[in-house]
mmCIF file of C-alpha atoms and ligand atoms in Angstrom:
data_model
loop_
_atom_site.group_PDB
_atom_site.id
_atom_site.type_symbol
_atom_site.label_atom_id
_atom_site.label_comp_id
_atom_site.label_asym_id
_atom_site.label_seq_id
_atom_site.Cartn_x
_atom_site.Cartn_y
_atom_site.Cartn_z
ATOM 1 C CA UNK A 1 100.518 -136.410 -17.356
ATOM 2 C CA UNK A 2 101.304 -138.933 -20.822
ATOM 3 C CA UNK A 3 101.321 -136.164 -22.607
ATOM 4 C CA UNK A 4 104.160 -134.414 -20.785
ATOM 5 C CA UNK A 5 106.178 -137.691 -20.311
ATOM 6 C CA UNK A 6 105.530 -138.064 -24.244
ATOM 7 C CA UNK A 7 106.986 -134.108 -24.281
ATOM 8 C CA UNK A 8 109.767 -134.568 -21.779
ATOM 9 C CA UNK A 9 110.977 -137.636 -23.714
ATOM 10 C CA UNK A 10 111.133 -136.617 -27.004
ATOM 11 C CA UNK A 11 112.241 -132.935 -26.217
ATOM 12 C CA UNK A 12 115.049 -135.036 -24.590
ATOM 13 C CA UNK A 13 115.992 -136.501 -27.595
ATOM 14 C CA UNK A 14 115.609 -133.765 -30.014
ATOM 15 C CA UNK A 15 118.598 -132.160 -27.962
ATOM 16 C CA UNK A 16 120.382 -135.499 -27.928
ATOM 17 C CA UNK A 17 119.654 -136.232 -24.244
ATOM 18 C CA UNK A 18 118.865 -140.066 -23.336
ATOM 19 C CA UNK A 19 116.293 -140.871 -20.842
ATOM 20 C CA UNK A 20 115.278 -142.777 -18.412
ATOM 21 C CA UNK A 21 111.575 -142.648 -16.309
ATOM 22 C CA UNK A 22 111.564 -142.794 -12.508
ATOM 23 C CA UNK A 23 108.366 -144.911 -11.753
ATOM 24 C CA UNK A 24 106.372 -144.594 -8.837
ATOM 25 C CA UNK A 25 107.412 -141.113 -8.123
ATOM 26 C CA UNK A 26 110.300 -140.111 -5.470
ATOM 27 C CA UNK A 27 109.973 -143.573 -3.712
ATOM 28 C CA UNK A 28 111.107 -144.885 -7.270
ATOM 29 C CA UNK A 29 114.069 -142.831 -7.351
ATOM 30 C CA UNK A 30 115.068 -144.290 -3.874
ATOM 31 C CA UNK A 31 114.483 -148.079 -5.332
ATOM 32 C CA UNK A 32 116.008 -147.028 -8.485
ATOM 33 C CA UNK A 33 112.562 -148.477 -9.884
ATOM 34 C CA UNK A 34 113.222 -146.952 -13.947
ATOM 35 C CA UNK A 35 112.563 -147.803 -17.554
ATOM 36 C CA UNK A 36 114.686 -146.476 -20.735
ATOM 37 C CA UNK A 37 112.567 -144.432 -22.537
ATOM 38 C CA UNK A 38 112.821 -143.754 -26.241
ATOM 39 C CA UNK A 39 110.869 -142.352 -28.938
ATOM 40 C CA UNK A 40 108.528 -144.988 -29.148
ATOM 41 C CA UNK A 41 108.250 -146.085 -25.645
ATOM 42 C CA UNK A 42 105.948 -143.350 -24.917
ATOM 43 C CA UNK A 43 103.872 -143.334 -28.357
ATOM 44 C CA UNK A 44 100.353 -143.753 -28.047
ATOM 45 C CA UNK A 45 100.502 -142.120 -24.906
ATOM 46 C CA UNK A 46 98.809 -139.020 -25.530
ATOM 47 C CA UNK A 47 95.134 -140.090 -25.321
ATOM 48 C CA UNK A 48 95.543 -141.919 -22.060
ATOM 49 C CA UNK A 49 94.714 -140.655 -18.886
ATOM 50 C CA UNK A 50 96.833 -141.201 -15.480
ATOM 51 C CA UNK A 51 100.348 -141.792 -16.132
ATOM 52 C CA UNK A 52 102.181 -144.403 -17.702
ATOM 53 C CA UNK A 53 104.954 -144.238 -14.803
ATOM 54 C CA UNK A 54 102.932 -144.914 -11.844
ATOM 55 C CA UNK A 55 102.928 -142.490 -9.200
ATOM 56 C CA UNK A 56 103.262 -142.807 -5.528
ATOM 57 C CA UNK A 57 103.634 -140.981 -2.062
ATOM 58 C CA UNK A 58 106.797 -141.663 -0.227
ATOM 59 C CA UNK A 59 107.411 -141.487 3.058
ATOM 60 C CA UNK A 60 110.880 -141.947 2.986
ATOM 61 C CA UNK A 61 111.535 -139.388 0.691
ATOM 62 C CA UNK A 62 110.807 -136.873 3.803
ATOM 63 C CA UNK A 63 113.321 -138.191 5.327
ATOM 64 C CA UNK A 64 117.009 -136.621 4.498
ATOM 65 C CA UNK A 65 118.029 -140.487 4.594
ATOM 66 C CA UNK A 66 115.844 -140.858 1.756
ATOM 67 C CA UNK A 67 116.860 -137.833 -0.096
ATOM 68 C CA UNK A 68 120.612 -139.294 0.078
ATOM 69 C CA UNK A 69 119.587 -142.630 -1.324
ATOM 70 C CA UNK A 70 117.665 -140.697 -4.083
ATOM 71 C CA UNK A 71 120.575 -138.216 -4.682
ATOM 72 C CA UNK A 72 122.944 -142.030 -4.841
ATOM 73 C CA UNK A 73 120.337 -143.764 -7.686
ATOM 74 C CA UNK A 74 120.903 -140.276 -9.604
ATOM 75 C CA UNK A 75 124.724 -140.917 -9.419
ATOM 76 C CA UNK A 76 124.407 -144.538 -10.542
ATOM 77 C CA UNK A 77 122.240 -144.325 -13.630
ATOM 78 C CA UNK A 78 124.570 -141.018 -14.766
ATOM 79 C CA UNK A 79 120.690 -138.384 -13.687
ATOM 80 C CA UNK A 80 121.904 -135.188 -15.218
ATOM 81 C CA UNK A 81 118.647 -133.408 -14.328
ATOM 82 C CA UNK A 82 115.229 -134.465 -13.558
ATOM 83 C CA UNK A 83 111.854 -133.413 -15.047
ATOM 84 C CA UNK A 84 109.275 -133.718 -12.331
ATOM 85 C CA UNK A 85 105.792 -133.773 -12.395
ATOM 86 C CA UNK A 86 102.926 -133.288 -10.123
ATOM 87 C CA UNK A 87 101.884 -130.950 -7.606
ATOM 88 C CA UNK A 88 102.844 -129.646 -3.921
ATOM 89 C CA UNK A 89 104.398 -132.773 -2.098
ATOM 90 C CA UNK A 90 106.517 -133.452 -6.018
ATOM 91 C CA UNK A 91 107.830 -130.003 -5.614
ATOM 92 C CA UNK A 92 108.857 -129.995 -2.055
ATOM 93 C CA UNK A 93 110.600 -133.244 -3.459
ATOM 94 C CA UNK A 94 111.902 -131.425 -5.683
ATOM 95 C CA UNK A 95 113.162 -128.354 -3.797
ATOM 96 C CA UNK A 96 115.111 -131.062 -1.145
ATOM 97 C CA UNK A 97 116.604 -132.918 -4.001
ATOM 98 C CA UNK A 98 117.995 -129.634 -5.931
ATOM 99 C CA UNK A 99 119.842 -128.186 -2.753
ATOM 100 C CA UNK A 100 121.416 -131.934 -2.684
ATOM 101 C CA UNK A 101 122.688 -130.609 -6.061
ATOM 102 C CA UNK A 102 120.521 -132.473 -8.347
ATOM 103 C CA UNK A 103 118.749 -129.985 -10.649
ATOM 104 C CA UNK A 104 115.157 -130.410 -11.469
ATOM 105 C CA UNK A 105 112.741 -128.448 -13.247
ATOM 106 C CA UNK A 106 108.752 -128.971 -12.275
ATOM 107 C CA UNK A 107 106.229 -129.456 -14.255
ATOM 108 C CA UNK A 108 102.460 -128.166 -12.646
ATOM 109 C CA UNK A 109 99.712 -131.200 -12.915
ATOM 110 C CA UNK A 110 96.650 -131.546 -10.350
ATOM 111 C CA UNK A 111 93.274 -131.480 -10.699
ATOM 112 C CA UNK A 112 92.912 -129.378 -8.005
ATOM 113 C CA UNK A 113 94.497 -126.339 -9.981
ATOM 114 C CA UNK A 114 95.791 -124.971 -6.929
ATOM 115 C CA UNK A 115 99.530 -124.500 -7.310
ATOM 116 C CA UNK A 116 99.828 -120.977 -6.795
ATOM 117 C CA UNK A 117 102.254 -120.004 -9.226
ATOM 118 C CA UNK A 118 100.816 -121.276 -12.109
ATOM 119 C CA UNK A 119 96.974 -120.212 -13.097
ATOM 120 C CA UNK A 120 96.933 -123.670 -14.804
ATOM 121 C CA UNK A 121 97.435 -126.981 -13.912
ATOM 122 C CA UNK A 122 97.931 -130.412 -16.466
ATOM 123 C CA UNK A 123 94.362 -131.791 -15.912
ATOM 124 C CA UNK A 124 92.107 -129.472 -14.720
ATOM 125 C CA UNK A 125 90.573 -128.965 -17.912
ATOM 126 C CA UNK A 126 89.675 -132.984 -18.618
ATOM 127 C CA UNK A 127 88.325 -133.245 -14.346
ATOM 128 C CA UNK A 128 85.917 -130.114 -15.359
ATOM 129 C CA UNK A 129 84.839 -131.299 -18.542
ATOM 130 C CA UNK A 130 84.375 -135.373 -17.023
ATOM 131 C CA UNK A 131 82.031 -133.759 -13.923
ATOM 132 C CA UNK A 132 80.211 -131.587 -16.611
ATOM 133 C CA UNK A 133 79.502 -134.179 -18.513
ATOM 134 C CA UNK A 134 78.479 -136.551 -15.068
ATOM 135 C CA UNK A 135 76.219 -133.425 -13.992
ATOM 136 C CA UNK A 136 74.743 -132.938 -17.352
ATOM 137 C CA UNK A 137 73.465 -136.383 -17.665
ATOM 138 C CA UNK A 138 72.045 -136.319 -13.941
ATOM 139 C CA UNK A 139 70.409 -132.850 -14.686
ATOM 140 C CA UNK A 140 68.365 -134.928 -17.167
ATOM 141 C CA UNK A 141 66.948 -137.259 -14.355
ATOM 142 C CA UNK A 142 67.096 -134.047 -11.512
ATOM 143 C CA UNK A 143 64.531 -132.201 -14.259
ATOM 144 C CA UNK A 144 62.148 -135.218 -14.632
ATOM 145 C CA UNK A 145 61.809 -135.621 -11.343
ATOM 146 C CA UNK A 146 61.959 -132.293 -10.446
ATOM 147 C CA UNK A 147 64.296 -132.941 -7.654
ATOM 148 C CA UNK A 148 67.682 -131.532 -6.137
ATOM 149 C CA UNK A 149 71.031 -133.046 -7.154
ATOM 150 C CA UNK A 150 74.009 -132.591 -4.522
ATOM 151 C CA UNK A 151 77.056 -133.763 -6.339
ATOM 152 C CA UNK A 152 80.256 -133.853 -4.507
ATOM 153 C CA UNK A 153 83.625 -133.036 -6.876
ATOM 154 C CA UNK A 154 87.040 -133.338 -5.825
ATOM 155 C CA UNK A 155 89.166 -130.477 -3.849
ATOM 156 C CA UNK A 156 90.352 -131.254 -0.332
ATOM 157 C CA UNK A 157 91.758 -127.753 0.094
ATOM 158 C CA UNK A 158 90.624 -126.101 -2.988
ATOM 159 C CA UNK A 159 87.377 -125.150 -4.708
ATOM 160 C CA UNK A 160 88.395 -124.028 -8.249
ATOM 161 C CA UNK A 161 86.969 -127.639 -9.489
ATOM 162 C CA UNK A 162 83.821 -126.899 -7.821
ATOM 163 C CA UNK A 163 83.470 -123.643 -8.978
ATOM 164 C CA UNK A 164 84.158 -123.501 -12.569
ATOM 165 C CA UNK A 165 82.093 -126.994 -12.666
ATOM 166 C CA UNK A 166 78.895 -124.845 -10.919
ATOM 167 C CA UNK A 167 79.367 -121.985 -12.857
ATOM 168 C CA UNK A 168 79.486 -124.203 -16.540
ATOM 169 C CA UNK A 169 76.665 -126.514 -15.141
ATOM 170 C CA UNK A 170 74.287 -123.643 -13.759
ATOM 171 C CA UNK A 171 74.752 -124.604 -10.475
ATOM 172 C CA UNK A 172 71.943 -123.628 -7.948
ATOM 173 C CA UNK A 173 74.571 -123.265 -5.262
ATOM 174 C CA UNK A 174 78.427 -124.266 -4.908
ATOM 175 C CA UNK A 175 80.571 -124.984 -2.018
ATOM 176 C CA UNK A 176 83.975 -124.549 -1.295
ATOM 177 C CA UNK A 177 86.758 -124.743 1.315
ATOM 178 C CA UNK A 178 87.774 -121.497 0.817
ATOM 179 C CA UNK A 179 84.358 -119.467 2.089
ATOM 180 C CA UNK A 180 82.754 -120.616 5.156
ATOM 181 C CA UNK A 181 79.719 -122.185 4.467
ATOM 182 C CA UNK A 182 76.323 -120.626 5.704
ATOM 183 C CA UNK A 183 73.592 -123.398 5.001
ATOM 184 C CA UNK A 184 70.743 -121.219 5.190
ATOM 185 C CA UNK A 185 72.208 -118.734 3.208
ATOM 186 C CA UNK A 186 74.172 -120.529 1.039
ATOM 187 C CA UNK A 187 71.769 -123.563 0.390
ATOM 188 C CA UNK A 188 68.206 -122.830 1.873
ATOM 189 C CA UNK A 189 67.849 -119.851 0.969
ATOM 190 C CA UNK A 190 69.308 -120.170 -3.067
ATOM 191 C CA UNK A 191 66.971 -123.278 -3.558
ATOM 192 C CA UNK A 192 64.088 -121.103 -2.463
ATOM 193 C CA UNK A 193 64.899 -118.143 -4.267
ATOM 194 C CA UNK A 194 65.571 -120.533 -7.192
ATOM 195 C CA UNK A 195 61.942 -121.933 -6.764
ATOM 196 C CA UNK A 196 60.844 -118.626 -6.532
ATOM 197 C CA UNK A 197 62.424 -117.949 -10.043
ATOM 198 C CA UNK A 198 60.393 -120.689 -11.417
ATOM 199 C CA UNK A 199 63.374 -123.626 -11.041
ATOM 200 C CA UNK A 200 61.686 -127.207 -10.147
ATOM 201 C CA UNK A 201 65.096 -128.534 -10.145
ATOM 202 C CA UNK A 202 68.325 -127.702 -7.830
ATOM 203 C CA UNK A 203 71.855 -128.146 -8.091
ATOM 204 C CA UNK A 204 73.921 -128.033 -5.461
ATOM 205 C CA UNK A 205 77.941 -128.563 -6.350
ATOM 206 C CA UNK A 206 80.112 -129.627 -3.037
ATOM 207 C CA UNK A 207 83.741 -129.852 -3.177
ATOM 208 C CA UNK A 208 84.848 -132.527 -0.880
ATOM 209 C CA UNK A 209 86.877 -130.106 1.654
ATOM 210 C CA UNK A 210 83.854 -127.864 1.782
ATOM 211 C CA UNK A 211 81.836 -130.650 3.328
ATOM 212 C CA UNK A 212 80.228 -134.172 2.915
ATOM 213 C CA UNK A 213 77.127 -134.369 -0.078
ATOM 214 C CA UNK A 214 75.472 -136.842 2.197
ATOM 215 C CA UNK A 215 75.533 -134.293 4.971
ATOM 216 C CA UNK A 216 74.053 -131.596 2.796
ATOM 217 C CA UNK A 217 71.790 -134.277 1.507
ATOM 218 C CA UNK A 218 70.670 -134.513 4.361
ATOM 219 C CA UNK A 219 70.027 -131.330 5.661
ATOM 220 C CA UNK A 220 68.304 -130.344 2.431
ATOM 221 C CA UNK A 221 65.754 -133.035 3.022
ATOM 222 C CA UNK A 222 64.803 -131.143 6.408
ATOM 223 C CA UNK A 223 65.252 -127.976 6.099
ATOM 224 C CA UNK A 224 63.675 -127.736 2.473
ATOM 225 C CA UNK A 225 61.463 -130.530 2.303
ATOM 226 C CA UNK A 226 62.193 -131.403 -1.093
ATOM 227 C CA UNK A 227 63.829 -134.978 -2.356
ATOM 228 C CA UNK A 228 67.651 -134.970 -2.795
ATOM 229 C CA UNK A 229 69.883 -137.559 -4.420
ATOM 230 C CA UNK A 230 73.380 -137.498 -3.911
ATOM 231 C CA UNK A 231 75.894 -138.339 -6.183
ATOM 232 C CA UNK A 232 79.948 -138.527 -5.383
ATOM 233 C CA UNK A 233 82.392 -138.411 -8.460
ATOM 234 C CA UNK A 234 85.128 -139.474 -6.684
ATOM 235 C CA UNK A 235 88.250 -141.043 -8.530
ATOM 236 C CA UNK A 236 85.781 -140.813 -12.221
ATOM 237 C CA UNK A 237 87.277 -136.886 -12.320
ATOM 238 C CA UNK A 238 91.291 -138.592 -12.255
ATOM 239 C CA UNK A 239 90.769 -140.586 -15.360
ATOM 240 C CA UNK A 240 89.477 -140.737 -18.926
ATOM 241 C CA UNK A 241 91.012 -139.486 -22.114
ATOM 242 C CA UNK A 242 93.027 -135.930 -21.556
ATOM 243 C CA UNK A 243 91.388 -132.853 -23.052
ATOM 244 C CA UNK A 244 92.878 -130.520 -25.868
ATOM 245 C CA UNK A 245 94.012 -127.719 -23.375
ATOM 246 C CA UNK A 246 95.648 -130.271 -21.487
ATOM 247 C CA UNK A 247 97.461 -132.431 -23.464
ATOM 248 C CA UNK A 248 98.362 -128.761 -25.461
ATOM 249 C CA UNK A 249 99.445 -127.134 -22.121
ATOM 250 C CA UNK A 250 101.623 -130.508 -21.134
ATOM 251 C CA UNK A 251 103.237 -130.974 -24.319
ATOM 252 C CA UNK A 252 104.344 -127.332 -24.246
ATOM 253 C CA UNK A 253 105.044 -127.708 -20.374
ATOM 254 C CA UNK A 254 107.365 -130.754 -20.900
ATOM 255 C CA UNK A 255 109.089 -129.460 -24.230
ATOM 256 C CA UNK A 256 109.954 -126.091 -21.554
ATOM 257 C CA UNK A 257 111.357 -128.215 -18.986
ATOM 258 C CA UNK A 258 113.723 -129.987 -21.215
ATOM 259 C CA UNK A 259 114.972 -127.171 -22.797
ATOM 260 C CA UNK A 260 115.449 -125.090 -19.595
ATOM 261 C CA UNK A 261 117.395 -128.043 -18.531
ATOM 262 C CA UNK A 262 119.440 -128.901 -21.497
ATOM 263 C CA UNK A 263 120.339 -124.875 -21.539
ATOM 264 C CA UNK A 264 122.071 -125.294 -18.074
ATOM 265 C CA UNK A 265 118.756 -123.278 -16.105
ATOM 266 C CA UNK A 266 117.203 -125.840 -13.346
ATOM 267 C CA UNK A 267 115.567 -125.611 -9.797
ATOM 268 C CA UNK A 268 112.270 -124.114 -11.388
ATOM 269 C CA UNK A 269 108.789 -124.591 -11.841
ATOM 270 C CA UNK A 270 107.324 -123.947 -15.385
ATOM 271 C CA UNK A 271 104.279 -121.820 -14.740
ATOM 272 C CA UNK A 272 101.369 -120.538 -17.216
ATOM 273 C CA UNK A 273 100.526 -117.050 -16.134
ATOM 274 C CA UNK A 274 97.675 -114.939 -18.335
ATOM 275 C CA UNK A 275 98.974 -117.406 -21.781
ATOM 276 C CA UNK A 276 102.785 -116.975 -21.110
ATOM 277 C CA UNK A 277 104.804 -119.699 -20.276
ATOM 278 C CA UNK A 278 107.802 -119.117 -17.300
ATOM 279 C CA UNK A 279 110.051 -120.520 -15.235
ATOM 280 C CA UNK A 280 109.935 -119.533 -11.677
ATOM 281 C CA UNK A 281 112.581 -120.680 -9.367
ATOM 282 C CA UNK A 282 111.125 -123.473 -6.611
ATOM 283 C CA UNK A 283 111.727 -121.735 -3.399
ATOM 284 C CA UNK A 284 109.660 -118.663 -5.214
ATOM 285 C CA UNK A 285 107.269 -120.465 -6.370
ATOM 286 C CA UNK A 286 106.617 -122.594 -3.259
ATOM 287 C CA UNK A 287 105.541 -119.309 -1.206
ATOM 288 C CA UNK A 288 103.232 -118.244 -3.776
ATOM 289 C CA UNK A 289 99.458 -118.223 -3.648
ATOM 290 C CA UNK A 290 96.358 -118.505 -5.442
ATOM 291 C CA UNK A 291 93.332 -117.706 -4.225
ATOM 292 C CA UNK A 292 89.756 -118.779 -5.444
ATOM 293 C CA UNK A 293 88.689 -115.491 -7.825
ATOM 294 C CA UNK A 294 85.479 -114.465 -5.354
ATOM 295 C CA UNK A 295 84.524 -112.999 -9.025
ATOM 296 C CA UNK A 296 83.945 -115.869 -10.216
ATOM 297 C CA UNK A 297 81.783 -116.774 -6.676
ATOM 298 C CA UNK A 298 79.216 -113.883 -7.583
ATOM 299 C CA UNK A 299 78.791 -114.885 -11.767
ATOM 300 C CA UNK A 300 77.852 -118.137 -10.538
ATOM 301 C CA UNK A 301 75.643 -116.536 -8.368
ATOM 302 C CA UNK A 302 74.649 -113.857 -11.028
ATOM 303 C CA UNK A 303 73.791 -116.396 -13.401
ATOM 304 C CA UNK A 304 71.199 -118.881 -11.749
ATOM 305 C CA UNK A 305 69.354 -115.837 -10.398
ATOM 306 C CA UNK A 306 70.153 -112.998 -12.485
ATOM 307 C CA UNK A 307 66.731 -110.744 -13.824
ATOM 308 C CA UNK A 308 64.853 -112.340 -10.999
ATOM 309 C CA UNK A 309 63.852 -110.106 -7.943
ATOM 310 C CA UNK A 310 65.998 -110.514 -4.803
ATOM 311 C CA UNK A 311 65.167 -112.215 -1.141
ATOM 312 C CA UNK A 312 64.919 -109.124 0.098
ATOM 313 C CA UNK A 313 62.479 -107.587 -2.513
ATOM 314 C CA UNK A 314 60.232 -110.777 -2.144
HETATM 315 O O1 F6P B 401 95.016 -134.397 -6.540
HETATM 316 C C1 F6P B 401 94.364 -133.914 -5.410
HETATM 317 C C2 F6P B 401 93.125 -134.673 -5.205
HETATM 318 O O2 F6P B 401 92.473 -134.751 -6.410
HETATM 319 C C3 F6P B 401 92.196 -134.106 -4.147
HETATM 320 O O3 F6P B 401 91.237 -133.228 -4.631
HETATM 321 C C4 F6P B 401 91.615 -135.326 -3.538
HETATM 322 O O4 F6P B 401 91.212 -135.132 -2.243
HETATM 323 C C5 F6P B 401 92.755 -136.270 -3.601
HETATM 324 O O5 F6P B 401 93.457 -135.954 -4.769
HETATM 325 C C6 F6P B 401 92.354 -137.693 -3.554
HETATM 326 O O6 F6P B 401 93.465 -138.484 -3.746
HETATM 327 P P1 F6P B 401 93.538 -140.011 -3.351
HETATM 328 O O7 F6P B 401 92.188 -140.414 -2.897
HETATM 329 O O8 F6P B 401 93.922 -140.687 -4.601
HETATM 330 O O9 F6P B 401 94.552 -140.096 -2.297
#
């Protein structure tokens, strides 16, 4: 998220726009909580993970009370146009505060990648490669022992976390809200057939709204007899120096937003679809969806068993 504040800010400039940051998200546009923002107030930035503005939820800002006082701080401190950036809740912000006649342009960031008009989201890329590199080091201890690992990653609603963690880790098995989970089939049954391919260590990946770890912890150690240690990532997938792809994909998200503004185009999201970089308008881009690529479901599956005879030829 730096990196796009660093982008928004300087973008800003380069077209002779001053700026200001809202902190602590929509509630700080209600409390008119903001800092002036110049060139150097957001260098070093880039390398930093979270956000140098806060962020917050705000109840208030539901509320069209809210949305007034928000629309009033705009008037005060001379808001042309806002940048805003975050995911599902920050848009529907967003969308309220445009039909108030404030325009503001989106920018897509959530671990979770699961804003459905983009295909990427500012952060995804650094939450993979943190859990990879978590998973990778407890592989090391899973082998030795010759144990199964159930790690839980983040994803209330979504599992594209999960999955393209399992699939880049070798995951025995991976979990996710979108596909009901079938514990004999989807857990039993893969450890087994792993075994069976000569495995003496399991993964399981869990995202959080598939199910608790503990739980499947749990019902490993019953149902499969074999010793499993549970590990939650929690918050250690929100933070930690930014990735390439995402501090690339912010910069170029901000610099977008800015221009779209300073060119007179607002009420959009900028969106990344197959490499190209767009502008959708909110209320579009609000109804659209993404679902989990069940592709990607089967090369997961594919790849820890793949050459290996199947249940049913066992
Ligand atoms: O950004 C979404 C998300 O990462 C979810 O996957 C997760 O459930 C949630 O944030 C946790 O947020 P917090 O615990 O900070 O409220």
């Amino acid at each position: 998220m730096n990196a796009a504040v660093r982008a928004v800010v300087r973008t800003a400039l380069a077209n002779g726009i001053e700026c200001v940051g809202i902190r602590r998200g929509w509630q700080g546009l209600i409390n008119s909580d903001f800092i002036l923002l110049n060139r150097d107030s957001v260098g070093h930035i880039l390398s930093r993970g979270g956000t140098m503005l806060y962020t917050a939820r705000s109840e208030e800002f539901m509320t069209e009370a809210g949305q007034r006082k928000a629309v009033a701080t705009c008037k005060m401190l001379g808001i042309d146009g806002i940048v805003a950036i975050g995911g599902d809740g920050t848009f529907r912000g967003a969308l309220a505060l445009s039909r108030l006649g404030i325009p503001v342009v989106g920018v897509p960031a959530t671990i979770d990648n699961d804003i459905g008009c983009t295909h990427y989201t500012i952060g995804f890329d650094t939450a993979c490669n943190t859990a990879i590199e978590c998973i990778d080091r407890l592989r090391d201890t899973m082998q030795s022992h010759e144990r199964c690992s159930i790690v839980e990653v983040m994803g209330r609603n979504a599992g594209f976390l999960a999955l393209y963690v399992g699939i880049a880790v070798g995951a025995t098995s991976v979990l996710v809200p979108e596909r009901e989970v079938d514990f004999q089939k989807d857990v039993v049954e893969r450890i087994q057939d792993s075994r069976l391919a000569g495995n003496t260590h399991f993964m399981i990946v869990v995202a959080e709204g598939a199910g608790s770890a503990v739980e499947v912890g749990k019902m490993v150690r019953d149902s499969v007899g074999i010793e499993p240690r549970v590990t939650v990532l929690g918050h250690i997938q929100r933070g930690g120096t930014p990735s390439a792809r995402d501090r690339e994909t912010a910069t170029r998200m901000g610099y977008t937003a800015v221009n779209a503004l300073a060119q007179g185009r607002a009420n959009s999201i900028i969106a990344i679809q197959g490499g190209e970089i767009m502008e959708i308008p909110i209320e579009e881009a609000l109804e659209m969806k993404k679902s989990l690529q069940m592709e990607r479901y089967r090369i997961m599956e594919v790849m820890q068993l793949g050459g290996t005879a199947n249940r049913s030829s066992l």
